[in-house]
Amino acid sequence: MRRLPRFLLVPVIALAFAAPAMAWGPEGHAMIADIAQAHLDPAAAAQVRKLLALEGDTHLDQVSSWADAIRRDQPQTGPWHYVDIPLADRHYHAARDCKDSDCVVARIPYFAHILADRSASPARRLEALKWVVHLVGDIHQPLHAEDDHDKGGNDVKLDYFGRHTNLHRMWDSAVIEHALHVHVNRDYTFDHQVMRDRARKLDADITPAERLKWAPQSRDLHKDAVRWADGSHALARGVAYADLPPASKRTHGWSKRYQAEAWPVIKQRLQKAGVRLAAVLNQTLG
Ligand code: ADE
Ligand code: ZN
Ligand code: ZN
């Protein structure tokens, strides 16, 4: 393929993806943001444009991984990206899984509230927008809603398509990169045009019936966030861990079969996250 002009490689800030992995990779967050931006009401789109312009940005995908980039400087924000619902249980319990509101389920409504507050400063609302865009993504990553005494799969080391990695990173990035032939560079830059093209295709595959069914069911964002986390958790149990071969057989000869099981699930999580992010922004900014 012809080399792309450098200006198309938009830096995603020097992202501090220190181990353990903290989020969908930049590709997942970017595609979720792209799907959402395509479905904003005119009023919400105008507000998003105004807030993004404060820092010279034009697309939600440009700020969708900011929350990972600041993580090294603000380590107290680390737990906001996930919720450790024990894999052995079936449902989220706030008192057990989200002490001090330090989890993704509580942080989504928290930041949506700031974003909705027209009396808050534009800078504060922009920061809240960046959090909402990122966290509605993260809560849809199945391994961001479970823990099996393994940091959400970060401690489950394995080889996937010949590369040393871990279960968490597979679900954050490797499965997506394999399925869509996308690539994130070592410095976390990537080709936004390629990613926007892939997002358009994911979006085009969503049926009108799915769009309706997936939209938030209440005006209570906290209740919806609990549902989204429980949905992710069920897929962690039923697919991510259930389809893993025994530990001694996670080196070679298993990746293709696992990829065929995991990709349809991950594809739908990205689509759902995009649809729901649009709904949250339309509700909050409409
Ligand atoms: N660290 C601990 N649990 C985690 C999870 N579920 N996802 C990401 N990082 C984690
Ligand atoms: Zn994250
Ligand atoms: Zn992650």
PDB file of N, CA, C and O and ligand atoms in Angstrom, residues 20-22 82-84 143-147 151-152 154 168, ligand 1:
ATOM      1  N   PRO A  20      -1.038  -2.741  33.615  1.00  0.00           N
ATOM      2  CA  PRO A  20      -1.947  -3.503  32.785  1.00  0.00           C
ATOM      3  C   PRO A  20      -2.756  -2.621  31.836  1.00  0.00           C
ATOM      4  O   PRO A  20      -2.916  -1.437  32.090  1.00  0.00           O
ATOM      5  N   ALA A  21      -3.224  -3.258  30.751  1.00  0.00           N
ATOM      6  CA  ALA A  21      -4.004  -2.523  29.763  1.00  0.00           C
ATOM      7  C   ALA A  21      -5.238  -1.932  30.410  1.00  0.00           C
ATOM      8  O   ALA A  21      -5.869  -2.556  31.248  1.00  0.00           O
ATOM      9  N   MET A  22      -5.569  -0.698  30.012  1.00  0.00           N
ATOM     10  CA  MET A  22      -6.624   0.021  30.716  1.00  0.00           C
ATOM     11  C   MET A  22      -7.918   0.203  29.940  1.00  0.00           C
ATOM     12  O   MET A  22      -8.872   0.705  30.501  1.00  0.00           O
ATOM     13  N   TYR A  82     -13.126   0.761  34.716  1.00  0.00           N
ATOM     14  CA  TYR A  82     -13.656  -0.604  34.757  1.00  0.00           C
ATOM     15  C   TYR A  82     -14.484  -0.817  36.022  1.00  0.00           C
ATOM     16  O   TYR A  82     -14.589   0.077  36.875  1.00  0.00           O
ATOM     17  N   VAL A  83     -15.093  -1.992  36.119  1.00  0.00           N
ATOM     18  CA  VAL A  83     -15.764  -2.384  37.356  1.00  0.00           C
ATOM     19  C   VAL A  83     -15.484  -3.867  37.581  1.00  0.00           C
ATOM     20  O   VAL A  83     -15.761  -4.705  36.712  1.00  0.00           O
ATOM     21  N   ASP A  84     -14.906  -4.158  38.720  1.00  0.00           N
ATOM     22  CA  ASP A  84     -14.497  -5.540  38.991  1.00  0.00           C
ATOM     23  C   ASP A  84     -15.644  -6.357  39.593  1.00  0.00           C
ATOM     24  O   ASP A  84     -15.648  -6.668  40.783  1.00  0.00           O
ATOM     25  N   LEU A 143     -14.275  -7.456  29.371  1.00  0.00           N
ATOM     26  CA  LEU A 143     -13.305  -7.661  30.456  1.00  0.00           C
ATOM     27  C   LEU A 143     -13.125  -6.418  31.328  1.00  0.00           C
ATOM     28  O   LEU A 143     -12.400  -6.465  32.322  1.00  0.00           O
ATOM     29  N   HIS A 144     -13.811  -5.344  30.992  1.00  0.00           N
ATOM     30  CA  HIS A 144     -13.831  -4.171  31.873  1.00  0.00           C
ATOM     31  C   HIS A 144     -14.948  -4.260  32.906  1.00  0.00           C
ATOM     32  O   HIS A 144     -15.148  -3.326  33.691  1.00  0.00           O
ATOM     33  N   ALA A 145     -15.685  -5.361  32.899  1.00  0.00           N
ATOM     34  CA  ALA A 145     -16.787  -5.514  33.857  1.00  0.00           C
ATOM     35  C   ALA A 145     -16.661  -6.833  34.606  1.00  0.00           C
ATOM     36  O   ALA A 145     -17.664  -7.432  34.992  1.00  0.00           O
ATOM     37  N   GLU A 146     -15.440  -7.284  34.793  1.00  0.00           N
ATOM     38  CA  GLU A 146     -15.247  -8.530  35.542  1.00  0.00           C
ATOM     39  C   GLU A 146     -13.853  -8.558  36.133  1.00  0.00           C
ATOM     40  O   GLU A 146     -12.950  -7.858  35.674  1.00  0.00           O
ATOM     41  N   ASP A 147     -13.725  -9.396  37.144  1.00  0.00           N
ATOM     42  CA  ASP A 147     -12.399  -9.731  37.650  1.00  0.00           C
ATOM     43  C   ASP A 147     -12.422 -11.170  38.126  1.00  0.00           C
ATOM     44  O   ASP A 147     -13.385 -11.626  38.740  1.00  0.00           O
ATOM     45  N   LYS A 151      -6.875  -9.181  37.442  1.00  0.00           N
ATOM     46  CA  LYS A 151      -6.914  -7.812  36.900  1.00  0.00           C
ATOM     47  C   LYS A 151      -7.663  -7.759  35.561  1.00  0.00           C
ATOM     48  O   LYS A 151      -7.180  -7.223  34.563  1.00  0.00           O
ATOM     49  N   GLY A 152      -8.838  -8.302  35.548  1.00  0.00           N
ATOM     50  CA  GLY A 152      -9.643  -8.260  34.327  1.00  0.00           C
ATOM     51  C   GLY A 152      -8.996  -8.987  33.162  1.00  0.00           C
ATOM     52  O   GLY A 152      -9.145  -8.567  32.010  1.00  0.00           O
ATOM     53  N   ASN A 154      -5.768  -9.307  32.657  1.00  0.00           N
ATOM     54  CA  ASN A 154      -4.396  -8.848  32.365  1.00  0.00           C
ATOM     55  C   ASN A 154      -3.338  -9.854  32.801  1.00  0.00           C
ATOM     56  O   ASN A 154      -2.246  -9.908  32.237  1.00  0.00           O
ATOM     57  N   HIS A 168      -6.760  -9.822  28.424  1.00  0.00           N
ATOM     58  CA  HIS A 168      -7.345  -8.483  28.429  1.00  0.00           C
ATOM     59  C   HIS A 168      -6.994  -7.721  27.148  1.00  0.00           C
ATOM     60  O   HIS A 168      -7.859  -7.153  26.485  1.00  0.00           O
TER      61      HIS A 168
HETATM   62  N1  ADE B   1      -7.558  -3.743  36.606  1.00  0.00           N
HETATM   63  C1  ADE B   1      -8.225  -4.475  37.501  1.00  0.00           C
HETATM   64  N2  ADE B   1      -9.377  -4.945  36.983  1.00  0.00           N
HETATM   65  C2  ADE B   1      -9.439  -4.475  35.719  1.00  0.00           C
HETATM   66  C3  ADE B   1     -10.383  -4.601  34.686  1.00  0.00           C
HETATM   67  N3  ADE B   1     -11.499  -5.296  34.842  1.00  0.00           N
HETATM   68  N4  ADE B   1     -10.126  -3.975  33.531  1.00  0.00           N
HETATM   69  C4  ADE B   1      -8.986  -3.252  33.373  1.00  0.00           C
HETATM   70  N5  ADE B   1      -8.068  -3.112  34.308  1.00  0.00           N
HETATM   71  C5  ADE B   1      -8.288  -3.718  35.481  1.00  0.00           C
END
